[in-house]
PDB file of C-alpha atoms in Angstrom:
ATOM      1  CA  UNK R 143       0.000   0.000   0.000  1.00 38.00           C
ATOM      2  CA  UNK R 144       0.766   3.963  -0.342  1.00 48.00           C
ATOM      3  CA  UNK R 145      -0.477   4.730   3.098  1.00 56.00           C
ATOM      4  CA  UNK R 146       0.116   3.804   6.552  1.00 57.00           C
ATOM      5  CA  UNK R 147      -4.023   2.567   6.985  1.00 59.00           C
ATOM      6  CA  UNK R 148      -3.950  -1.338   7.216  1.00 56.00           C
ATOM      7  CA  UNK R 149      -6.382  -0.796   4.276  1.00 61.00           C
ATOM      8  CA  UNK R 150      -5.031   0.247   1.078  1.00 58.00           C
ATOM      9  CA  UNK R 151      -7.943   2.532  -0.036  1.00 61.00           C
ATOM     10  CA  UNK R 152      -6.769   4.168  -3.426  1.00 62.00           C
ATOM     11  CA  UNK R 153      -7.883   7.298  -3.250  1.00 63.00           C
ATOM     12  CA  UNK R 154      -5.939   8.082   0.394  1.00 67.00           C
ATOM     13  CA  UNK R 155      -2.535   8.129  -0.923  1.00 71.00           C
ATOM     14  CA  UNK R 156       0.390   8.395   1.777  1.00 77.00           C
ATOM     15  CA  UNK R 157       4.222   8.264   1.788  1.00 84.00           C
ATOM     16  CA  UNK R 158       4.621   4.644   3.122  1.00 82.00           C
ATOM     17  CA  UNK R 159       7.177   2.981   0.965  1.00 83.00           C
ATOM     18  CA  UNK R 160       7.767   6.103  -0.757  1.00 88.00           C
ATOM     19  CA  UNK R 161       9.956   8.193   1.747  1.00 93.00           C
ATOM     20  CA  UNK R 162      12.411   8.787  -0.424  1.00 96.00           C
ATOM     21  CA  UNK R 163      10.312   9.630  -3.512  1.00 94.00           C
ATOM     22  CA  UNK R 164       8.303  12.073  -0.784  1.00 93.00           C
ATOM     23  CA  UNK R 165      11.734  13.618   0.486  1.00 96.00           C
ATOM     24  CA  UNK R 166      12.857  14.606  -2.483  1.00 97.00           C
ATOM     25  CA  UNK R 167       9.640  16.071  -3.784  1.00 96.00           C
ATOM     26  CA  UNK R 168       9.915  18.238  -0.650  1.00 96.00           C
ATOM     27  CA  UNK R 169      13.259  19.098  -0.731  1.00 97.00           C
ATOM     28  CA  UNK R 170      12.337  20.497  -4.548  1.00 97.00           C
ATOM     29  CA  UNK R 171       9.826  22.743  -3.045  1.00 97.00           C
ATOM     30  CA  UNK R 172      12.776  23.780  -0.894  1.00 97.00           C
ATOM     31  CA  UNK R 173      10.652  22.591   2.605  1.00 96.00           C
ATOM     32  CA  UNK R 174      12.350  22.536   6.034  1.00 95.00           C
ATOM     33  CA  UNK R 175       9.859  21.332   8.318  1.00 94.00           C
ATOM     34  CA  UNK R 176       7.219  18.611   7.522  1.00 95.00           C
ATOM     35  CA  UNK R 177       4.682  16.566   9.901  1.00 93.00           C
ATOM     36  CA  UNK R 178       4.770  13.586   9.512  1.00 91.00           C
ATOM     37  CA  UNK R 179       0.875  11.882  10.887  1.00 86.00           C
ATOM     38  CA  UNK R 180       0.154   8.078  11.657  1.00 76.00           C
ATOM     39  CA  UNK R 181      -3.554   8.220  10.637  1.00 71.00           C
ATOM     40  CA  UNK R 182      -5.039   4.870  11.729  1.00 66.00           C
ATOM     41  CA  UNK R 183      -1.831   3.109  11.052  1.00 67.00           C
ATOM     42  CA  UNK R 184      -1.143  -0.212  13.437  1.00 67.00           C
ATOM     43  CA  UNK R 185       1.202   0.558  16.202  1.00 69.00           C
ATOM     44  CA  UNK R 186       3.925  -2.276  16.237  1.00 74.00           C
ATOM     45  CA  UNK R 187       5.691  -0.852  13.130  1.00 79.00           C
ATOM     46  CA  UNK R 188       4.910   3.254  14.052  1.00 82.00           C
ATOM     47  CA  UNK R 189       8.711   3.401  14.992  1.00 87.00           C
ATOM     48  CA  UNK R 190      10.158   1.991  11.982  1.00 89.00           C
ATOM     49  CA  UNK R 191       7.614   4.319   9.448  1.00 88.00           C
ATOM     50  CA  UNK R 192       8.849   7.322  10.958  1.00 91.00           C
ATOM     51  CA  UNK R 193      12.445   6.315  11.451  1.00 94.00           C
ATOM     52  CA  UNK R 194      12.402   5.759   7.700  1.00 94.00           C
ATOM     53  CA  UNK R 195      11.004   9.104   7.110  1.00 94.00           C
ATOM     54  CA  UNK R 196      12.987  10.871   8.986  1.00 96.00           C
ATOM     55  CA  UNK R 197      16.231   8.743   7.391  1.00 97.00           C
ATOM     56  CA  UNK R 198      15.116   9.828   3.984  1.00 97.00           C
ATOM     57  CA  UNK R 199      14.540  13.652   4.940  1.00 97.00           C
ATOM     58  CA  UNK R 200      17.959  13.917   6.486  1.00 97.00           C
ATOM     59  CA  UNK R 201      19.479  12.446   3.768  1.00 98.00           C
ATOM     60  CA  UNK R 202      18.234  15.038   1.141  1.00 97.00           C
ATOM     61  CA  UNK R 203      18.995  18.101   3.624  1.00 97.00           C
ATOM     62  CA  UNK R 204      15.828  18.459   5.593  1.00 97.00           C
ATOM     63  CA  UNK R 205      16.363  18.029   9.054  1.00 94.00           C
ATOM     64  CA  UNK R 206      12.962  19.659  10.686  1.00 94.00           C
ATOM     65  CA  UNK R 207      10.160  16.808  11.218  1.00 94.00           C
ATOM     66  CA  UNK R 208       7.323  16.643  13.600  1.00 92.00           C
ATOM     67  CA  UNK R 209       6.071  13.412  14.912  1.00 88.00           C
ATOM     68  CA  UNK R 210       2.233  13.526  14.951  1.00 87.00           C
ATOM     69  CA  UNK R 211       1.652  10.540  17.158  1.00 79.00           C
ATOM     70  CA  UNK R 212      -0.770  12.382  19.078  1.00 70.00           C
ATOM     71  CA  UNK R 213       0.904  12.157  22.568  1.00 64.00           C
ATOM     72  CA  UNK R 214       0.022   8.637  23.240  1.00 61.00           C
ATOM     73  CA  UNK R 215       2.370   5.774  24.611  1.00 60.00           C
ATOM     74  CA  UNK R 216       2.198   3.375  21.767  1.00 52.00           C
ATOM     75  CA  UNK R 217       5.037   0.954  22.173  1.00 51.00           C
ATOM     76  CA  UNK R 218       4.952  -1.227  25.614  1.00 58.00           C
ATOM     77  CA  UNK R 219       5.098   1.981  27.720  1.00 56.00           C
ATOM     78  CA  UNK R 220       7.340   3.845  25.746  1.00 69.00           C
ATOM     79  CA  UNK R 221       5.615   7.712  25.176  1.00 80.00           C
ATOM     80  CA  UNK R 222       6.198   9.552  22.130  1.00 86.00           C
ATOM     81  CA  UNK R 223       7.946  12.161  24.043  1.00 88.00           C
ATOM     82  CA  UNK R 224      10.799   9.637  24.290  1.00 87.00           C
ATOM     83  CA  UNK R 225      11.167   7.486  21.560  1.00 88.00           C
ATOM     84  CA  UNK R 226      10.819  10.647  18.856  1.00 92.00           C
ATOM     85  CA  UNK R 227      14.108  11.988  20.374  1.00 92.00           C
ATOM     86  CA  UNK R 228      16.701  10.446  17.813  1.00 94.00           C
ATOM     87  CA  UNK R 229      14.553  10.892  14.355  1.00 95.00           C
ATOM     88  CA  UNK R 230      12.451  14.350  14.902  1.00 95.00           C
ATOM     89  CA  UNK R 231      12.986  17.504  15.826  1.00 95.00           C
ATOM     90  CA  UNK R 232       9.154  18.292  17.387  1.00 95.00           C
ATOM     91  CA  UNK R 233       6.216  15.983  18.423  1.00 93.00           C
ATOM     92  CA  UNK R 234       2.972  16.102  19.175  1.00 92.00           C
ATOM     93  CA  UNK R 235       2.163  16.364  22.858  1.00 91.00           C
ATOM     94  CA  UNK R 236      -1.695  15.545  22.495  1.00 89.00           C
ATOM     95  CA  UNK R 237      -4.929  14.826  20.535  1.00 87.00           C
ATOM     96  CA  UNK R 238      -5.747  17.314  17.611  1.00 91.00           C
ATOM     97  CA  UNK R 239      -6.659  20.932  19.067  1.00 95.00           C
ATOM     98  CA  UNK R 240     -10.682  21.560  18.773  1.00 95.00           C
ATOM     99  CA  UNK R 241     -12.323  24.603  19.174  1.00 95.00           C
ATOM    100  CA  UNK R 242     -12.959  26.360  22.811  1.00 96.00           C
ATOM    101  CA  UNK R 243     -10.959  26.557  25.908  1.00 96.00           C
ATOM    102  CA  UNK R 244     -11.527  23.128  27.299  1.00 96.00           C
ATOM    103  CA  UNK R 245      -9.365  22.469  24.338  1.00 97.00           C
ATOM    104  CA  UNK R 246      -6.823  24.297  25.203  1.00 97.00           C
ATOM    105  CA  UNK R 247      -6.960  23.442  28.650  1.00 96.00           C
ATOM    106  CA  UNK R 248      -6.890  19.873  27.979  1.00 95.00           C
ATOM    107  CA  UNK R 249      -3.560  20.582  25.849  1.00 95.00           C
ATOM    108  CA  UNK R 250      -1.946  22.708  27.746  1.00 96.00           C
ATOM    109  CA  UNK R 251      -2.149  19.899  30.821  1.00 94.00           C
ATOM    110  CA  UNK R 252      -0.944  17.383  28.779  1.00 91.00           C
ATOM    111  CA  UNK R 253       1.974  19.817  28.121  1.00 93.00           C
ATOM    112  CA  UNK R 254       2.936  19.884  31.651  1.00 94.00           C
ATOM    113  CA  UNK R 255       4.188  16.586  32.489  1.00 89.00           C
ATOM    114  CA  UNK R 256       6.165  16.339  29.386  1.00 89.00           C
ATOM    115  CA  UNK R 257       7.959  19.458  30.224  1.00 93.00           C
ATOM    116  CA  UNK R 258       8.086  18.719  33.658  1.00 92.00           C
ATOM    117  CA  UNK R 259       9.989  15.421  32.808  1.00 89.00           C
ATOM    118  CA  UNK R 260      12.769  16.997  30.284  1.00 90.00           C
ATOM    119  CA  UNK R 261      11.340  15.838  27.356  1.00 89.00           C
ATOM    120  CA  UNK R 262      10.567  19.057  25.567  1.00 91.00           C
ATOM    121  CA  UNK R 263      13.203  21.751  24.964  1.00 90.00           C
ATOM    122  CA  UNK R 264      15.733  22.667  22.560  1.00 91.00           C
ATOM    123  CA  UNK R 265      15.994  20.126  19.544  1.00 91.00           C
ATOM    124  CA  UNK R 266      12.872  18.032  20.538  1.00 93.00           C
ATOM    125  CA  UNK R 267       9.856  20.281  21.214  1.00 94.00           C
ATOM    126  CA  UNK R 268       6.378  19.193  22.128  1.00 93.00           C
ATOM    127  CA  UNK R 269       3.761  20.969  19.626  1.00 95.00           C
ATOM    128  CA  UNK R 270       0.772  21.659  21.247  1.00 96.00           C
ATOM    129  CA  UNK R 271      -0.857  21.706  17.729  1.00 96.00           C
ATOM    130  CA  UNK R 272      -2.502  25.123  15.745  1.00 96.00           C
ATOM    131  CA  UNK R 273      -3.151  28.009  17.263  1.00 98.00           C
ATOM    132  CA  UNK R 274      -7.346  28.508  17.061  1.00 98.00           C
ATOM    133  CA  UNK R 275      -6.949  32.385  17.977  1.00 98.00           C
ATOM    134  CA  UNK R 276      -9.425  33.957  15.683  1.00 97.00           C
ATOM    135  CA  UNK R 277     -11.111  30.552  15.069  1.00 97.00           C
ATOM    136  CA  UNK R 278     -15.376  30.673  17.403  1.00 95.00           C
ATOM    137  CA  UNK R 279     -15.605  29.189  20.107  1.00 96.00           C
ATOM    138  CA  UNK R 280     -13.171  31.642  22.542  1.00 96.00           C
ATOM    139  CA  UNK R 281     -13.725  35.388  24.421  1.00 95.00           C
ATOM    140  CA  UNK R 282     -11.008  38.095  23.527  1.00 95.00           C
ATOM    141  CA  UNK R 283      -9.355  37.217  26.842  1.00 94.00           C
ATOM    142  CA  UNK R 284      -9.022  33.582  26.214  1.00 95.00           C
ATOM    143  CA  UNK R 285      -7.791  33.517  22.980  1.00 96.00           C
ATOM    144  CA  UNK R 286      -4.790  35.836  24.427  1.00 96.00           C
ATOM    145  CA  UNK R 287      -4.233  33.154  27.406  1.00 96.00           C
ATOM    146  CA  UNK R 288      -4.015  30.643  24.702  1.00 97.00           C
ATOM    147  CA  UNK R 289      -1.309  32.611  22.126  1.00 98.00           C
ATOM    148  CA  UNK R 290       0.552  33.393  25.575  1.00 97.00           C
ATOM    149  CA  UNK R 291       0.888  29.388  26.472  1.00 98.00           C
ATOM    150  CA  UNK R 292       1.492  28.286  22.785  1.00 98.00           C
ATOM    151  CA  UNK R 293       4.273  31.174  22.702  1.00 98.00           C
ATOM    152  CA  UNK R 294       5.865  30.232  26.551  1.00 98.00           C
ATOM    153  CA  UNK R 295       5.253  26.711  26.311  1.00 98.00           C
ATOM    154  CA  UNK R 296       7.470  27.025  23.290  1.00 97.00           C
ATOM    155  CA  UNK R 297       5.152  25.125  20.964  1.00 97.00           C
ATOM    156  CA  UNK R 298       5.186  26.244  17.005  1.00 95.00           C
ATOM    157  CA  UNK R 299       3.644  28.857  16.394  1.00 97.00           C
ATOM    158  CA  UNK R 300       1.239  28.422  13.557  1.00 95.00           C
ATOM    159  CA  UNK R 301      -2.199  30.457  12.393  1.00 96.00           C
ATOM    160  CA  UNK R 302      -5.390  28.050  11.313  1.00 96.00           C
ATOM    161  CA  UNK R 303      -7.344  31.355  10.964  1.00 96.00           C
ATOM    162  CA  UNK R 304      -8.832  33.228   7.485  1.00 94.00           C
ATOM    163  CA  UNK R 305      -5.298  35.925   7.341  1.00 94.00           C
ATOM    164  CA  UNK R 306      -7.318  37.641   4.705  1.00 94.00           C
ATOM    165  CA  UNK R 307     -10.301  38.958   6.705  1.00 92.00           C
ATOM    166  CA  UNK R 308      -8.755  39.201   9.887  1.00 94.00           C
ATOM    167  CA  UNK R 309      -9.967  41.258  12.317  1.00 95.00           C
ATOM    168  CA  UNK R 310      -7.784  44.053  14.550  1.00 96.00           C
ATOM    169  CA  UNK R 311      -8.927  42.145  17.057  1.00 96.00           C
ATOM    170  CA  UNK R 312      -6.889  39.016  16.016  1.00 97.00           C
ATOM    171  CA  UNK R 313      -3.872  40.534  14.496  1.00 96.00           C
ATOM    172  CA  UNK R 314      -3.384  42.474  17.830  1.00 96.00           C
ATOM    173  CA  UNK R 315      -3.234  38.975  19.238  1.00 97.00           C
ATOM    174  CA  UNK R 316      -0.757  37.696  16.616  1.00 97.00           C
ATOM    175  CA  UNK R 317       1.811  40.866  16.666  1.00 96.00           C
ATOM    176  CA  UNK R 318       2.570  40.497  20.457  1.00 97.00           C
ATOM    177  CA  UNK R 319       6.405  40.968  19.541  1.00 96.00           C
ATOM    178  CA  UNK R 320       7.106  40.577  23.189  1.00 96.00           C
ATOM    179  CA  UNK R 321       5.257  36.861  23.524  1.00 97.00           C
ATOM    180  CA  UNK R 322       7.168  35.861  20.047  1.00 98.00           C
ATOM    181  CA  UNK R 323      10.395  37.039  21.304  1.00 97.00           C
ATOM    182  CA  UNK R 324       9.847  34.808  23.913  1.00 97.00           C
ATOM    183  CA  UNK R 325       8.982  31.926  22.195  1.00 97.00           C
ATOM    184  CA  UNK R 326      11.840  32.403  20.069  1.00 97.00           C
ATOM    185  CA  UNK R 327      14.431  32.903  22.836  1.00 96.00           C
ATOM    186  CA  UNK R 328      17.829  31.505  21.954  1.00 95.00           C
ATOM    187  CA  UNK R 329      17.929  29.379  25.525  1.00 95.00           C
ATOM    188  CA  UNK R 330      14.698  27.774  24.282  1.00 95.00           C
ATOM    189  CA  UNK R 331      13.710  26.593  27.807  1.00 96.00           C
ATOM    190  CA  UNK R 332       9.783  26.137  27.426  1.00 97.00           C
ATOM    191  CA  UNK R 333       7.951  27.408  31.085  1.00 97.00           C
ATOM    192  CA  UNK R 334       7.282  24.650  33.743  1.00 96.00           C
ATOM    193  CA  UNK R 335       4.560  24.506  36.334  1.00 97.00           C
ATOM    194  CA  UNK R 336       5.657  25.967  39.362  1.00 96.00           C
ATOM    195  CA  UNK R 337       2.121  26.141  41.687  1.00 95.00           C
ATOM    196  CA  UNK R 338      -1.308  24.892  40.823  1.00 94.00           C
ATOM    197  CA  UNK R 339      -3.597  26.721  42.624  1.00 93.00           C
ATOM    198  CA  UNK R 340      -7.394  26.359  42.796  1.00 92.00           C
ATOM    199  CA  UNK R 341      -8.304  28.839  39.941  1.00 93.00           C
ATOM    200  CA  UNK R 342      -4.792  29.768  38.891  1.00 95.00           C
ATOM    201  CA  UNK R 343      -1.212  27.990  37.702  1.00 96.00           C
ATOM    202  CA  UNK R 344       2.122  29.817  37.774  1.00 97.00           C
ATOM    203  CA  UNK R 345       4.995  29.227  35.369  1.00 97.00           C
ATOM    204  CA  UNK R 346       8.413  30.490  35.164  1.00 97.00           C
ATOM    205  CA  UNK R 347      11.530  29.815  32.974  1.00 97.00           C
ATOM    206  CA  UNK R 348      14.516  31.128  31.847  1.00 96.00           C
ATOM    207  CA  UNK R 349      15.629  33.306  29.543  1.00 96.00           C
ATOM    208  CA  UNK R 350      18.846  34.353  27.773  1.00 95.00           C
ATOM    209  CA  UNK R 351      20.649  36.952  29.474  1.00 90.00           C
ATOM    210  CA  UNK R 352      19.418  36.065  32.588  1.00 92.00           C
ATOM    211  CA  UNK R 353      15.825  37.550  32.265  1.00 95.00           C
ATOM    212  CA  UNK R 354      12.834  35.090  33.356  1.00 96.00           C
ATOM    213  CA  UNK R 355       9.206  34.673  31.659  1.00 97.00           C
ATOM    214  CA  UNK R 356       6.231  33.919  34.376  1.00 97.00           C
ATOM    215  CA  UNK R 357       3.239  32.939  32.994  1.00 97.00           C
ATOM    216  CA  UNK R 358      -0.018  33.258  35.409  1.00 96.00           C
ATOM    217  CA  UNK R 359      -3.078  31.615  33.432  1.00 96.00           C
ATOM    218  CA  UNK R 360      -6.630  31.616  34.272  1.00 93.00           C
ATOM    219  CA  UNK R 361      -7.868  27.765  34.835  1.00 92.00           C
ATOM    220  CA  UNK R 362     -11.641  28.876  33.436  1.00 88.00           C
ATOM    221  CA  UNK R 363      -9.434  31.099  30.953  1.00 83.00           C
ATOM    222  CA  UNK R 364     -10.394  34.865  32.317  1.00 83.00           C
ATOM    223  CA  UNK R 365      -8.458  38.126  33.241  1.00 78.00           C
ATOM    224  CA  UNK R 366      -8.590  38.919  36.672  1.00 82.00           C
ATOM    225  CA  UNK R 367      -5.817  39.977  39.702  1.00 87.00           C
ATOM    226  CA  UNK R 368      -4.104  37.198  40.699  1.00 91.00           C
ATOM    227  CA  UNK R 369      -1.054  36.370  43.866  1.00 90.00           C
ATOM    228  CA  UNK R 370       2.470  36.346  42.691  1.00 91.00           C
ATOM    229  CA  UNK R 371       5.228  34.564  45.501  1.00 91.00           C
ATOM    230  CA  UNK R 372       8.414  35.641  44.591  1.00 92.00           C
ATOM    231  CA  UNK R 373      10.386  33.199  46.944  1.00 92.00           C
ATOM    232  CA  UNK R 374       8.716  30.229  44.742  1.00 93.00           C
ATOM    233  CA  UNK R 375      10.535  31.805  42.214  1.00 94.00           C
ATOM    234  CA  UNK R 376      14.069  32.191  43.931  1.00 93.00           C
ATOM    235  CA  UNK R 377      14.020  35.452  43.911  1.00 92.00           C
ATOM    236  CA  UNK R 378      13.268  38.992  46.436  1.00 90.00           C
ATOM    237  CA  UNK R 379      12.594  41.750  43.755  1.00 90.00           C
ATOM    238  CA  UNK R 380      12.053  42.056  39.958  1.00 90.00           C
ATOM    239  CA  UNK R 381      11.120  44.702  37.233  1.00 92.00           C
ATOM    240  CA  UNK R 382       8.128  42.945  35.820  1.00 92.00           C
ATOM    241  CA  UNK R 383       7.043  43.961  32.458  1.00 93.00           C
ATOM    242  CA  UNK R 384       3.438  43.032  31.397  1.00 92.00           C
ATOM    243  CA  UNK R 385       3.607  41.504  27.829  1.00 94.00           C
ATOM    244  CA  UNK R 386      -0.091  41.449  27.695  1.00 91.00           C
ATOM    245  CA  UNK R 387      -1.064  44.819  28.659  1.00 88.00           C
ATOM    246  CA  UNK R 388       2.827  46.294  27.412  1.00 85.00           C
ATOM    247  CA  UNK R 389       3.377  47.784  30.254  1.00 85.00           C
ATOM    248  CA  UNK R 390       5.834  47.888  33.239  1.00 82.00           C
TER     249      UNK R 390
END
């Protein structure tokens, strides 16, 4: 077959058997990053397709792949997070991304154990999936706590929206130069969990040039005034910038 289903259905063609033939059709279109999915395929030879993938992107220059394997221990106990490491560069931490904030939510949880555990950073980074900012199904206020946890959870950044007829509303959400720049940081250390409260979680990481990004997010997903420890943080004063609000 052409696909990865156990059922060859002709009209579903894949790259199965045809890595190489796929690689260099990318490569052509000068591509650096592809995903690579495992749509209904068996799991006892899921190691082996994408190893072979990722062997025949390599070898024709392409060295960005994400492992779409949903987040899901598929071999014995062995998670995705893990096994991915040697043959892609990014992998998917959970289940496709839906529309609303339980969606988000849901991610975002999955997130924190992986990061939690070392197994997303710098070379092997956990994509939380697309960004639904703009997409129904969020308030104003939620869709920027979502852009803020893709961007500090260092997760790829990419739009599913309609760019063309974009509202202010949305692009105000996209242009946040200061939640990019983090994102982008050269220490690419993604946020960790550093207290669950009841309504509330705190994250902090570093930064390059010693700077550190706190992220404070809304459980139910809305603004509000919320308790900052600085000791939990290792540290007895700070000049805190606001990258929501752009203000000190």
């Amino acid at each position: 077959p052409y696909q990865c289903m156990p059922e060859y259905v002709e009209d579903w063609p894949a790259s199965q058997y045809h890595e190489m033939d796929d690689a260099l059709q990318f490569a052509g279109w000068n591509t650096v990053y592809v995903k690579a999915d495992n749509c209904f395929a068996p799991d006892d030879t899921l190691v082996q397709r994408y190893t072979n993938m990722s062997n025949a992107l390599r070898a024709v220059g392409i060295n960005g792949m994400m492992t779409c394997e949903w987040g899901t221990p598929a071999v014995g106990d062995i998670d995705p997070a893990v096994w991915t490491k040697p043959i892609a560069t990014s992998w998917r931490v959970a289940a496709d991304i839906a529309q609303g904030w339980d969606s988000v939510f849901r991610i975002m949880n999955e997130a924190i154990h992986a990061i939690l555990q070392g197994n997303s950073g710098p070379g092997h980074y956990g994509d939380m999936d697309l960004l639904e900012v703009g997409n129904p199904g969020m308030t104003q206020t939620q869709q920027v706590t979502h852009f803020a946890i893709w961007a500090m959870f260092k997760s790829a950044l990419m739009i599913s929206t309609n760019v063309v007829d974009m509202p202010s509303e949305t692009q105000s959400i996209f242009s946040n130069t200061g939640l990019i720049a983090i994102n982008q940081d050269d220490l690419g250390v993604p946020v960790s969990l550093i207290q669950r409260y009841p309504n509330y979680d705190v994250y902090a990481g570093p930064l390059s040039g010693g700077d550190m990004a706190v992220l404070i997010v809304d459980q139910a997903g809305n603004g509000g005034d919320y308790y900052l420890d600085f000791a939990s943080l290792n540290i007895s004063r700070a000049d805190v910038h606001d990258l929501i609000e752009n203000q000190e």
